[in-house]
Amino acid sequence: MNASTVNAAVAAPPKPARGRIKCVVWDLDNTLWDGVLLEDGDVRVRPAVVEHIRRLDALGVLHSVASKNDPEAAMAALRRFGLDELFLYPRISWNPKSAAIQQISAKLNLGLDAFAFVDDQEFELAEVGHALPQVTRVNAADIDVALHRPEFLPRFVTDESARRREMYRGQLARDEVQAEFVGTSEEFLAGLGMSFTIARAGRDDLQRAEELTVRTNQLNSTGRTYSYDELDALRSSPDHLLLVASLTDRFGSYGKIGLALVEKGDPDWRLNMMLMSCRVMSRGVGTVLLGHVMGLARAAGAGLVADLVETGRNRMMQITYAFSGFTEVARDGARVTLAADLAAVQPPPPYVRLEVIP
C-alpha cells in the first residue's frame, strides 16, 4: 500500500452507524406535497414521498412534521389525505424548525442524533444544521438516495417494528393523561392497569432480545451486547435461563421491554445480564423482573450474584440493584460483583399484575 492510499484510508470518514436514524421529521410545502398550502390551496401529495414514509414506518422508523404553516389548515390537509396518523407529535407553527425538532426530540425521548430532517429549502436545512448539528439533514430532492442509506435502515426488523408508531402513540396518550392527572404518582400508575409478563425466551423473541442489548444503555447492567446466535445458544443451554419481559396497560402494549440472563451454578446462580427498556423507567416496574429472578434462585436453594459493569450511563441499574437488596462483594475497576439478600425479595408493586408463563 503506497503513501497516498494510506493517507486516503486515514482521511476516510467513518461509516454512519446502521439504523442510527429513529425518526424522520418532514417539511410539508414542496416536500410532502407539491405547492404551498396557504398560497395554492389545492396541493397534491407526492406519492413517492408517502411510499418512503410507509416503507420506513414498517421498519420501525418514526415520522413527524416541522412545518412553517397554519396548524389548523395543515392538519386538515393531512387528515384529508389520510396521512395524519403517520406523524407523531407534529409541530406546525411559524417558529424556527430547529425549535420544532427539539420539542419532538423531548416528547419522544429520543436523542437529537437519532433524527433526520427533510426540507426543500436550503435556508431551513442550514438553520437546523447551525442550531442542531447532531441532526442529519436531507434535501427533499435527494430522498430517493438518502433514505436508503445505512443510517436509515434499522439493524433489526422485529415483530415490534411495524407496531413501534402505535406504541409511541400510546405513550403520548399516557403522557397527556398524566399531565392532567390530579393525585399521587402511585394513584396514576394504579389507574394504568399494568400487566407485566415474564416468560422463557423463545426463538421468535431473539431478534428483539438482540435489539434490546444494543439499544438499552441506562438500564443495562453490563452494557454488553449479544448476537442472535449467542442468545439462541444460551436459550437452549441447560445451564442458563434466558427470560424476556413484556408490559401492557389500558393504552396498549409497550412490547418486550426486559431481558435477564442467568447462569445456574452451584452454590450461586449468576445474573450475567439484566436490562430494562428506558421507555418504562417512569412506570415503577424496574424491579419486577429482578425480583422474579431472586425468587427463582431462592426456590432452587441457590444464592444469587450479579455482574455489573459501570458504563457511566447505567447508574439507574446500580440504583435498581441497591433498592432490591444487592450489595457489592468484589470489584475489579469498573467490574463489580453484587450479592443478593434472598431473605427479603420484594413483591411486585400493588399496581402491577404479574403473569409468569412457564
mmCIF file of C-alpha atoms in Angstrom:
data_model
loop_
_atom_site.group_PDB
_atom_site.id
_atom_site.type_symbol
_atom_site.label_atom_id
_atom_site.label_comp_id
_atom_site.label_asym_id
_atom_site.label_seq_id
_atom_site.Cartn_x
_atom_site.Cartn_y
_atom_site.Cartn_z
ATOM 1 C CA MET A 1 0.000 0.000 0.000
ATOM 2 C CA ASN A 2 1.519 3.324 -1.056
ATOM 3 C CA ALA A 3 1.503 6.518 1.000
ATOM 4 C CA SER A 4 -1.387 8.097 -0.878
ATOM 5 C CA THR A 5 -3.537 5.014 -0.258
ATOM 6 C CA VAL A 6 -2.646 5.083 3.432
ATOM 7 C CA ASN A 7 -3.482 8.783 3.675
ATOM 8 C CA ALA A 8 -6.783 8.231 1.883
ATOM 9 C CA ALA A 9 -7.649 5.437 4.267
ATOM 10 C CA VAL A 10 -6.802 7.552 7.270
ATOM 11 C CA ALA A 11 -8.771 10.507 5.944
ATOM 12 C CA ALA A 12 -11.874 8.481 5.033
ATOM 13 C CA PRO A 13 -14.803 9.422 7.263
ATOM 14 C CA PRO A 14 -16.250 6.711 9.459
ATOM 15 C CA LYS A 15 -19.262 4.876 8.103
ATOM 16 C CA PRO A 16 -22.531 6.057 9.674
ATOM 17 C CA ALA A 17 -23.979 3.661 12.222
ATOM 18 C CA ARG A 18 -26.557 1.420 10.643
ATOM 19 C CA GLY A 19 -30.059 2.210 11.809
ATOM 20 C CA ARG A 20 -28.986 5.336 13.708
ATOM 21 C CA ILE A 21 -31.992 7.350 12.487
ATOM 22 C CA LYS A 22 -35.041 6.621 14.647
ATOM 23 C CA CYS A 23 -37.268 9.493 13.495
ATOM 24 C CA VAL A 24 -37.566 11.450 10.243
ATOM 25 C CA VAL A 25 -39.057 14.958 10.536
ATOM 26 C CA TRP A 26 -40.712 16.238 7.361
ATOM 27 C CA ASP A 27 -41.414 19.661 5.932
ATOM 28 C CA LEU A 28 -44.792 19.894 4.134
ATOM 29 C CA ASP A 29 -44.840 22.554 1.365
ATOM 30 C CA ASN A 30 -42.994 21.331 -1.738
ATOM 31 C CA THR A 31 -41.732 18.358 0.274
ATOM 32 C CA LEU A 32 -44.591 16.094 1.332
ATOM 33 C CA TRP A 33 -46.853 17.732 -1.230
ATOM 34 C CA ASP A 34 -46.432 19.873 -4.332
ATOM 35 C CA GLY A 35 -47.272 23.536 -3.787
ATOM 36 C CA VAL A 36 -47.603 25.952 -0.886
ATOM 37 C CA LEU A 37 -50.754 25.229 1.111
ATOM 38 C CA LEU A 38 -51.639 28.814 2.078
ATOM 39 C CA GLU A 39 -50.951 30.141 -1.435
ATOM 40 C CA ASP A 40 -52.097 27.371 -3.752
ATOM 41 C CA GLY A 41 -54.813 25.781 -1.630
ATOM 42 C CA ASP A 42 -55.095 22.741 -3.909
ATOM 43 C CA VAL A 43 -51.839 20.993 -3.043
ATOM 44 C CA ARG A 44 -51.149 17.432 -4.179
ATOM 45 C CA VAL A 45 -49.315 14.795 -2.189
ATOM 46 C CA ARG A 46 -46.181 13.318 -3.694
ATOM 47 C CA PRO A 47 -46.827 9.544 -3.899
ATOM 48 C CA ALA A 48 -43.119 8.700 -3.875
ATOM 49 C CA VAL A 49 -42.667 10.560 -0.571
ATOM 50 C CA VAL A 50 -45.596 8.720 1.016
ATOM 51 C CA GLU A 51 -44.116 5.449 -0.208
ATOM 52 C CA HIS A 52 -40.830 6.259 1.574
ATOM 53 C CA ILE A 53 -42.688 7.167 4.759
ATOM 54 C CA ARG A 54 -44.724 3.960 4.771
ATOM 55 C CA ARG A 55 -41.673 1.826 3.947
ATOM 56 C CA LEU A 56 -39.657 3.253 6.834
ATOM 57 C CA ASP A 57 -42.687 3.104 9.144
ATOM 58 C CA ALA A 58 -42.935 -0.655 8.519
ATOM 59 C CA LEU A 59 -39.259 -0.944 9.501
ATOM 60 C CA GLY A 60 -39.929 0.813 12.816
ATOM 61 C CA VAL A 61 -38.666 4.281 11.874
ATOM 62 C CA LEU A 62 -40.902 7.033 13.269
ATOM 63 C CA HIS A 63 -42.042 10.188 11.461
ATOM 64 C CA SER A 64 -43.042 13.695 12.496
ATOM 65 C CA VAL A 65 -43.577 17.133 10.937
ATOM 66 C CA ALA A 66 -41.836 20.501 11.296
ATOM 67 C CA SER A 67 -43.580 22.994 9.043
ATOM 68 C CA LYS A 68 -43.993 26.748 8.906
ATOM 69 C CA ASN A 69 -47.682 26.793 8.216
ATOM 70 C CA ASP A 70 -51.103 27.428 9.645
ATOM 71 C CA PRO A 71 -51.524 24.481 12.040
ATOM 72 C CA GLU A 72 -55.260 24.007 11.526
ATOM 73 C CA ALA A 73 -55.027 24.153 7.738
ATOM 74 C CA ALA A 74 -52.002 21.852 7.613
ATOM 75 C CA MET A 75 -53.529 19.242 9.924
ATOM 76 C CA ALA A 76 -56.787 19.395 7.950
ATOM 77 C CA ALA A 77 -54.822 18.680 4.770
ATOM 78 C CA LEU A 78 -53.007 15.748 6.382
ATOM 79 C CA ARG A 79 -56.338 14.319 7.528
ATOM 80 C CA ARG A 80 -57.858 14.840 4.080
ATOM 81 C CA PHE A 81 -55.012 12.849 2.552
ATOM 82 C CA GLY A 82 -55.316 10.147 5.225
ATOM 83 C CA LEU A 83 -51.757 10.751 6.416
ATOM 84 C CA ASP A 84 -52.188 12.350 9.844
ATOM 85 C CA GLU A 85 -51.820 9.056 11.731
ATOM 86 C CA LEU A 86 -48.360 8.521 10.261
ATOM 87 C CA PHE A 87 -46.877 11.502 12.099
ATOM 88 C CA LEU A 88 -46.167 11.664 15.830
ATOM 89 C CA TYR A 89 -46.385 14.997 17.639
ATOM 90 C CA PRO A 90 -46.299 17.254 14.525
ATOM 91 C CA ARG A 91 -45.041 20.785 15.197
ATOM 92 C CA ILE A 92 -46.642 23.302 12.841
ATOM 93 C CA SER A 93 -46.079 26.992 13.563
ATOM 94 C CA TRP A 94 -44.067 29.976 12.376
ATOM 95 C CA ASN A 95 -41.197 29.315 14.792
ATOM 96 C CA PRO A 96 -37.748 28.059 13.722
ATOM 97 C CA LYS A 97 -37.772 24.442 12.619
ATOM 98 C CA SER A 98 -34.852 23.683 14.913
ATOM 99 C CA ALA A 99 -37.120 24.536 17.854
ATOM 100 C CA ALA A 100 -39.781 22.200 16.489
ATOM 101 C CA ILE A 101 -37.285 19.341 16.228
ATOM 102 C CA GLN A 102 -36.094 19.938 19.780
ATOM 103 C CA GLN A 103 -39.686 19.727 21.009
ATOM 104 C CA ILE A 104 -40.261 16.479 19.117
ATOM 105 C CA SER A 105 -36.999 15.055 20.475
ATOM 106 C CA ALA A 106 -38.012 15.838 24.046
ATOM 107 C CA LYS A 107 -41.531 14.471 23.603
ATOM 108 C CA LEU A 108 -40.404 11.188 22.036
ATOM 109 C CA ASN A 109 -37.441 10.858 24.421
ATOM 110 C CA LEU A 110 -35.003 10.324 21.563
ATOM 111 C CA GLY A 111 -31.578 11.911 21.198
ATOM 112 C CA LEU A 112 -31.110 14.535 18.510
ATOM 113 C CA ASP A 113 -28.554 12.334 16.767
ATOM 114 C CA ALA A 114 -31.404 9.878 16.086
ATOM 115 C CA PHE A 115 -33.246 12.462 13.945
ATOM 116 C CA ALA A 116 -33.208 13.328 10.273
ATOM 117 C CA PHE A 117 -34.850 16.437 8.820
ATOM 118 C CA VAL A 118 -36.146 16.650 5.241
ATOM 119 C CA ASP A 119 -36.849 20.025 3.608
ATOM 120 C CA ASP A 120 -36.753 21.553 0.125
ATOM 121 C CA GLN A 121 -35.291 24.869 1.312
ATOM 122 C CA GLU A 122 -31.532 25.192 1.804
ATOM 123 C CA PHE A 123 -32.139 28.027 4.268
ATOM 124 C CA GLU A 124 -34.216 25.784 6.533
ATOM 125 C CA LEU A 125 -31.685 22.968 6.292
ATOM 126 C CA ALA A 126 -28.887 25.398 7.171
ATOM 127 C CA GLU A 127 -30.844 26.817 10.128
ATOM 128 C CA VAL A 128 -31.319 23.342 11.580
ATOM 129 C CA GLY A 129 -27.705 22.440 10.844
ATOM 130 C CA HIS A 130 -26.455 25.506 12.695
ATOM 131 C CA ALA A 131 -28.702 25.062 15.748
ATOM 132 C CA LEU A 132 -28.708 21.246 15.870
ATOM 133 C CA PRO A 133 -25.601 19.843 14.181
ATOM 134 C CA GLN A 134 -26.422 16.358 15.501
ATOM 135 C CA VAL A 135 -29.456 16.145 13.217
ATOM 136 C CA THR A 136 -28.987 14.588 9.777
ATOM 137 C CA ARG A 137 -30.254 16.950 7.047
ATOM 138 C CA VAL A 138 -31.657 15.739 3.728
ATOM 139 C CA ASN A 139 -32.734 17.880 0.788
ATOM 140 C CA ALA A 140 -36.167 16.801 -0.435
ATOM 141 C CA ALA A 141 -34.744 16.379 -3.936
ATOM 142 C CA ASP A 142 -32.340 13.707 -2.675
ATOM 143 C CA ILE A 143 -34.641 11.388 -0.692
ATOM 144 C CA ASP A 144 -34.628 8.533 -3.225
ATOM 145 C CA VAL A 145 -30.944 8.009 -2.497
ATOM 146 C CA ALA A 146 -30.592 9.390 1.036
ATOM 147 C CA LEU A 147 -33.406 7.410 2.650
ATOM 148 C CA HIS A 148 -31.814 4.147 1.540
ATOM 149 C CA ARG A 149 -28.506 4.906 3.237
ATOM 150 C CA PRO A 150 -27.462 2.550 6.072
ATOM 151 C CA GLU A 151 -28.299 5.005 8.839
ATOM 152 C CA PHE A 152 -31.966 4.887 7.743
ATOM 153 C CA LEU A 153 -32.117 1.083 7.677
ATOM 154 C CA PRO A 154 -32.519 -0.485 11.137
ATOM 155 C CA ARG A 155 -30.175 -3.278 12.081
ATOM 156 C CA PHE A 156 -33.176 -5.161 13.426
ATOM 157 C CA VAL A 157 -36.628 -5.546 11.924
ATOM 158 C CA THR A 158 -38.571 -7.366 14.616
ATOM 159 C CA ASP A 159 -42.173 -8.296 15.211
ATOM 160 C CA GLU A 160 -42.446 -4.992 17.097
ATOM 161 C CA SER A 161 -41.058 -2.811 14.314
ATOM 162 C CA ALA A 162 -44.343 -2.368 12.479
ATOM 163 C CA ARG A 163 -46.057 -1.516 15.793
ATOM 164 C CA ARG A 164 -43.480 1.000 17.002
ATOM 165 C CA ARG A 165 -45.504 4.027 15.919
ATOM 166 C CA GLU A 166 -48.560 2.601 17.664
ATOM 167 C CA MET A 167 -46.562 2.060 20.867
ATOM 168 C CA TYR A 168 -45.214 5.614 20.794
ATOM 169 C CA ARG A 169 -48.714 6.954 20.170
ATOM 170 C CA GLY A 170 -49.850 5.081 23.273
ATOM 171 C CA GLN A 171 -47.016 6.685 25.220
ATOM 172 C CA LEU A 172 -48.022 10.156 24.053
ATOM 173 C CA ALA A 173 -51.570 9.437 25.245
ATOM 174 C CA ARG A 174 -50.233 8.319 28.648
ATOM 175 C CA ASP A 175 -48.158 11.489 28.926
ATOM 176 C CA GLU A 176 -51.172 13.648 28.126
ATOM 177 C CA VAL A 177 -53.317 11.930 30.744
ATOM 178 C CA GLN A 178 -50.520 12.110 33.322
ATOM 179 C CA ALA A 179 -50.028 15.843 32.713
ATOM 180 C CA GLU A 180 -53.693 16.451 33.548
ATOM 181 C CA PHE A 181 -53.894 13.932 36.405
ATOM 182 C CA VAL A 182 -54.536 15.254 39.898
ATOM 183 C CA GLY A 183 -53.247 12.862 42.533
ATOM 184 C CA THR A 184 -50.160 10.945 43.587
ATOM 185 C CA SER A 185 -47.800 9.114 41.269
ATOM 186 C CA GLU A 186 -48.938 5.760 42.672
ATOM 187 C CA GLU A 187 -52.579 6.654 42.061
ATOM 188 C CA PHE A 188 -51.767 7.462 38.448
ATOM 189 C CA LEU A 189 -49.851 4.215 37.979
ATOM 190 C CA ALA A 190 -52.664 2.242 39.586
ATOM 191 C CA GLY A 191 -55.067 3.678 37.048
ATOM 192 C CA LEU A 192 -52.987 2.412 34.114
ATOM 193 C CA GLY A 193 -53.976 -1.223 34.717
ATOM 194 C CA MET A 194 -50.467 -2.541 34.030
ATOM 195 C CA SER A 195 -49.823 -6.205 33.319
ATOM 196 C CA PHE A 196 -46.209 -7.450 33.435
ATOM 197 C CA THR A 197 -45.487 -10.800 31.753
ATOM 198 C CA ILE A 198 -42.341 -12.901 32.213
ATOM 199 C CA ALA A 199 -41.585 -15.936 30.045
ATOM 200 C CA ARG A 200 -38.682 -18.048 28.883
ATOM 201 C CA ALA A 201 -37.363 -16.590 25.650
ATOM 202 C CA GLY A 202 -38.494 -18.414 22.536
ATOM 203 C CA ARG A 203 -36.827 -18.362 19.161
ATOM 204 C CA ASP A 204 -39.236 -15.686 17.957
ATOM 205 C CA ASP A 205 -38.105 -13.424 20.827
ATOM 206 C CA LEU A 206 -34.435 -13.452 19.913
ATOM 207 C CA GLN A 207 -34.315 -10.646 17.341
ATOM 208 C CA ARG A 208 -35.989 -8.295 19.814
ATOM 209 C CA ALA A 209 -33.714 -9.609 22.595
ATOM 210 C CA GLU A 210 -30.637 -8.803 20.496
ATOM 211 C CA GLU A 211 -32.081 -5.372 19.734
ATOM 212 C CA LEU A 212 -32.631 -4.712 23.442
ATOM 213 C CA THR A 213 -28.982 -5.445 24.257
ATOM 214 C CA VAL A 214 -27.866 -2.977 21.560
ATOM 215 C CA ARG A 215 -30.359 -0.155 22.194
ATOM 216 C CA THR A 216 -30.589 -0.179 26.002
ATOM 217 C CA ASN A 217 -27.969 1.853 27.894
ATOM 218 C CA GLN A 218 -29.332 3.357 31.106
ATOM 219 C CA LEU A 219 -30.883 0.156 32.456
ATOM 220 C CA ASN A 220 -28.336 -2.372 31.187
ATOM 221 C CA SER A 221 -26.299 -3.986 33.952
ATOM 222 C CA THR A 222 -23.189 -4.717 31.894
ATOM 223 C CA GLY A 223 -23.517 -2.772 28.650
ATOM 224 C CA ARG A 224 -22.653 -5.947 26.757
ATOM 225 C CA THR A 225 -24.426 -6.786 23.506
ATOM 226 C CA TYR A 226 -25.402 -10.309 22.483
ATOM 227 C CA SER A 227 -25.965 -11.573 18.955
ATOM 228 C CA TYR A 228 -28.954 -13.628 17.845
ATOM 229 C CA ASP A 229 -26.794 -16.766 17.650
ATOM 230 C CA GLU A 230 -25.319 -16.205 21.117
ATOM 231 C CA LEU A 231 -28.758 -15.731 22.614
ATOM 232 C CA ASP A 232 -30.088 -18.792 20.805
ATOM 233 C CA ALA A 233 -27.274 -20.918 22.243
ATOM 234 C CA LEU A 234 -27.878 -19.572 25.742
ATOM 235 C CA ARG A 235 -31.634 -20.088 25.394
ATOM 236 C CA SER A 236 -31.013 -23.765 24.606
ATOM 237 C CA SER A 237 -28.373 -24.303 27.298
ATOM 238 C CA PRO A 238 -29.472 -26.363 30.327
ATOM 239 C CA ASP A 239 -27.080 -24.273 32.450
ATOM 240 C CA HIS A 240 -28.690 -20.952 31.554
ATOM 241 C CA LEU A 241 -32.038 -19.258 31.867
ATOM 242 C CA LEU A 242 -32.995 -16.537 29.387
ATOM 243 C CA LEU A 243 -36.122 -14.620 30.376
ATOM 244 C CA VAL A 244 -37.993 -11.951 28.436
ATOM 245 C CA ALA A 245 -40.494 -9.493 29.932
ATOM 246 C CA SER A 246 -43.297 -7.530 28.307
ATOM 247 C CA LEU A 247 -45.679 -4.864 29.570
ATOM 248 C CA THR A 248 -49.182 -3.726 28.635
ATOM 249 C CA ASP A 249 -51.658 -1.238 30.089
ATOM 250 C CA ARG A 250 -55.011 0.241 29.155
ATOM 251 C CA PHE A 251 -53.391 2.330 26.429
ATOM 252 C CA GLY A 252 -51.830 -0.693 24.719
ATOM 253 C CA SER A 253 -48.577 -2.626 24.623
ATOM 254 C CA TYR A 254 -45.083 -1.407 25.434
ATOM 255 C CA GLY A 255 -43.768 -4.537 23.720
ATOM 256 C CA LYS A 256 -40.910 -6.648 25.017
ATOM 257 C CA ILE A 257 -39.109 -4.402 27.465
ATOM 258 C CA GLY A 258 -36.899 -6.594 29.679
ATOM 259 C CA LEU A 259 -34.284 -9.315 29.457
ATOM 260 C CA ALA A 260 -32.483 -11.416 32.076
ATOM 261 C CA LEU A 261 -29.704 -13.941 31.525
ATOM 262 C CA VAL A 262 -28.975 -16.285 34.422
ATOM 263 C CA GLU A 263 -26.200 -18.860 34.720
ATOM 264 C CA LYS A 264 -27.376 -21.618 37.063
ATOM 265 C CA GLY A 265 -24.294 -22.508 39.092
ATOM 266 C CA ASP A 266 -23.665 -24.154 42.453
ATOM 267 C CA PRO A 267 -23.864 -22.801 45.120
ATOM 268 C CA ASP A 268 -24.758 -19.490 43.436
ATOM 269 C CA TRP A 269 -26.730 -18.563 40.374
ATOM 270 C CA ARG A 270 -25.117 -15.731 38.438
ATOM 271 C CA LEU A 271 -27.083 -12.939 36.819
ATOM 272 C CA ASN A 272 -24.888 -12.266 33.783
ATOM 273 C CA MET A 273 -27.177 -9.582 32.399
ATOM 274 C CA MET A 274 -30.263 -7.659 33.453
ATOM 275 C CA LEU A 275 -31.779 -4.913 31.349
ATOM 276 C CA MET A 276 -34.985 -2.955 31.040
ATOM 277 C CA SER A 277 -36.050 -0.651 28.226
ATOM 278 C CA CYS A 278 -35.720 3.026 29.108
ATOM 279 C CA ARG A 279 -39.280 3.646 27.967
ATOM 280 C CA VAL A 280 -40.629 2.030 31.155
ATOM 281 C CA MET A 281 -38.329 3.877 33.577
ATOM 282 C CA SER A 282 -41.197 6.002 34.865
ATOM 283 C CA ARG A 283 -43.616 3.106 35.319
ATOM 284 C CA GLY A 284 -42.233 1.757 38.586
ATOM 285 C CA VAL A 285 -41.639 -1.739 37.180
ATOM 286 C CA GLY A 286 -37.840 -1.736 37.149
ATOM 287 C CA THR A 287 -37.535 -4.291 39.968
ATOM 288 C CA VAL A 288 -40.247 -6.750 38.875
ATOM 289 C CA LEU A 289 -38.072 -8.928 36.627
ATOM 290 C CA LEU A 290 -35.174 -8.753 39.084
ATOM 291 C CA GLY A 291 -37.437 -9.776 41.960
ATOM 292 C CA HIS A 292 -38.687 -12.743 39.942
ATOM 293 C CA VAL A 293 -35.128 -13.976 39.307
ATOM 294 C CA MET A 294 -34.343 -13.593 43.011
ATOM 295 C CA GLY A 295 -37.409 -15.679 43.848
ATOM 296 C CA LEU A 296 -36.391 -18.414 41.400
ATOM 297 C CA ALA A 297 -32.892 -18.640 42.899
ATOM 298 C CA ARG A 298 -34.297 -18.831 46.421
ATOM 299 C CA ALA A 299 -36.770 -21.552 45.410
ATOM 300 C CA ALA A 300 -33.881 -23.546 43.895
ATOM 301 C CA GLY A 301 -31.903 -23.306 47.153
ATOM 302 C CA ALA A 302 -29.166 -21.275 45.476
ATOM 303 C CA GLY A 303 -27.594 -17.936 46.220
ATOM 304 C CA LEU A 304 -27.604 -15.157 43.620
ATOM 305 C CA VAL A 305 -24.790 -12.892 42.491
ATOM 306 C CA ALA A 306 -24.936 -10.347 39.706
ATOM 307 C CA ASP A 307 -22.420 -8.849 37.300
ATOM 308 C CA LEU A 308 -22.373 -5.081 36.978
ATOM 309 C CA VAL A 309 -20.095 -3.069 34.709
ATOM 310 C CA GLU A 310 -20.153 0.663 35.440
ATOM 311 C CA THR A 311 -20.518 2.186 31.987
ATOM 312 C CA GLY A 312 -21.165 5.769 33.064
ATOM 313 C CA ARG A 313 -24.689 5.570 31.652
ATOM 314 C CA ASN A 314 -26.212 2.765 33.721
ATOM 315 C CA ARG A 315 -26.394 4.476 37.090
ATOM 316 C CA MET A 316 -30.111 3.685 37.211
ATOM 317 C CA MET A 317 -29.338 -0.032 37.094
ATOM 318 C CA GLN A 318 -26.963 0.335 40.041
ATOM 319 C CA ILE A 319 -29.767 2.024 41.976
ATOM 320 C CA THR A 320 -32.186 -0.748 40.978
ATOM 321 C CA TYR A 321 -29.844 -3.410 42.343
ATOM 322 C CA ALA A 322 -29.279 -1.485 45.570
ATOM 323 C CA PHE A 323 -33.010 -0.939 46.050
ATOM 324 C CA SER A 324 -33.521 -4.693 45.659
ATOM 325 C CA GLY A 325 -31.030 -5.510 48.409
ATOM 326 C CA PHE A 326 -27.859 -6.278 46.425
ATOM 327 C CA THR A 327 -24.517 -5.297 47.961
ATOM 328 C CA GLU A 328 -21.031 -5.128 46.483
ATOM 329 C CA VAL A 329 -18.800 -8.117 47.334
ATOM 330 C CA ALA A 330 -15.980 -7.745 44.778
ATOM 331 C CA ARG A 331 -14.604 -5.159 42.387
ATOM 332 C CA ASP A 332 -12.083 -5.037 39.556
ATOM 333 C CA GLY A 333 -12.057 -1.493 38.253
ATOM 334 C CA ALA A 334 -15.470 -0.862 36.691
ATOM 335 C CA ARG A 335 -16.438 -4.526 37.001
ATOM 336 C CA VAL A 336 -18.435 -5.184 40.145
ATOM 337 C CA THR A 337 -19.882 -8.344 41.656
ATOM 338 C CA LEU A 338 -23.026 -7.904 43.713
ATOM 339 C CA ALA A 339 -24.679 -10.411 46.044
ATOM 340 C CA ALA A 340 -28.413 -10.581 46.728
ATOM 341 C CA ASP A 341 -30.138 -10.819 50.076
ATOM 342 C CA LEU A 342 -32.696 -13.503 49.201
ATOM 343 C CA ALA A 343 -34.341 -13.268 52.619
ATOM 344 C CA ALA A 344 -36.026 -10.056 51.512
ATOM 345 C CA VAL A 345 -37.365 -10.487 47.979
ATOM 346 C CA GLN A 346 -39.663 -7.598 47.171
ATOM 347 C CA PRO A 347 -43.083 -8.393 45.651
ATOM 348 C CA PRO A 348 -44.247 -6.521 42.545
ATOM 349 C CA PRO A 349 -45.819 -3.114 43.221
ATOM 350 C CA PRO A 350 -49.528 -3.385 44.059
ATOM 351 C CA TYR A 351 -50.490 -1.543 40.876
ATOM 352 C CA VAL A 352 -48.890 -4.208 38.618
ATOM 353 C CA ARG A 353 -50.416 -7.583 37.784
ATOM 354 C CA LEU A 354 -47.648 -10.153 37.270
ATOM 355 C CA GLU A 355 -48.132 -13.095 34.926
ATOM 356 C CA VAL A 356 -45.424 -15.760 34.702
ATOM 357 C CA ILE A 357 -45.575 -18.113 31.722
ATOM 358 C CA PRO A 358 -43.731 -21.402 32.464
#
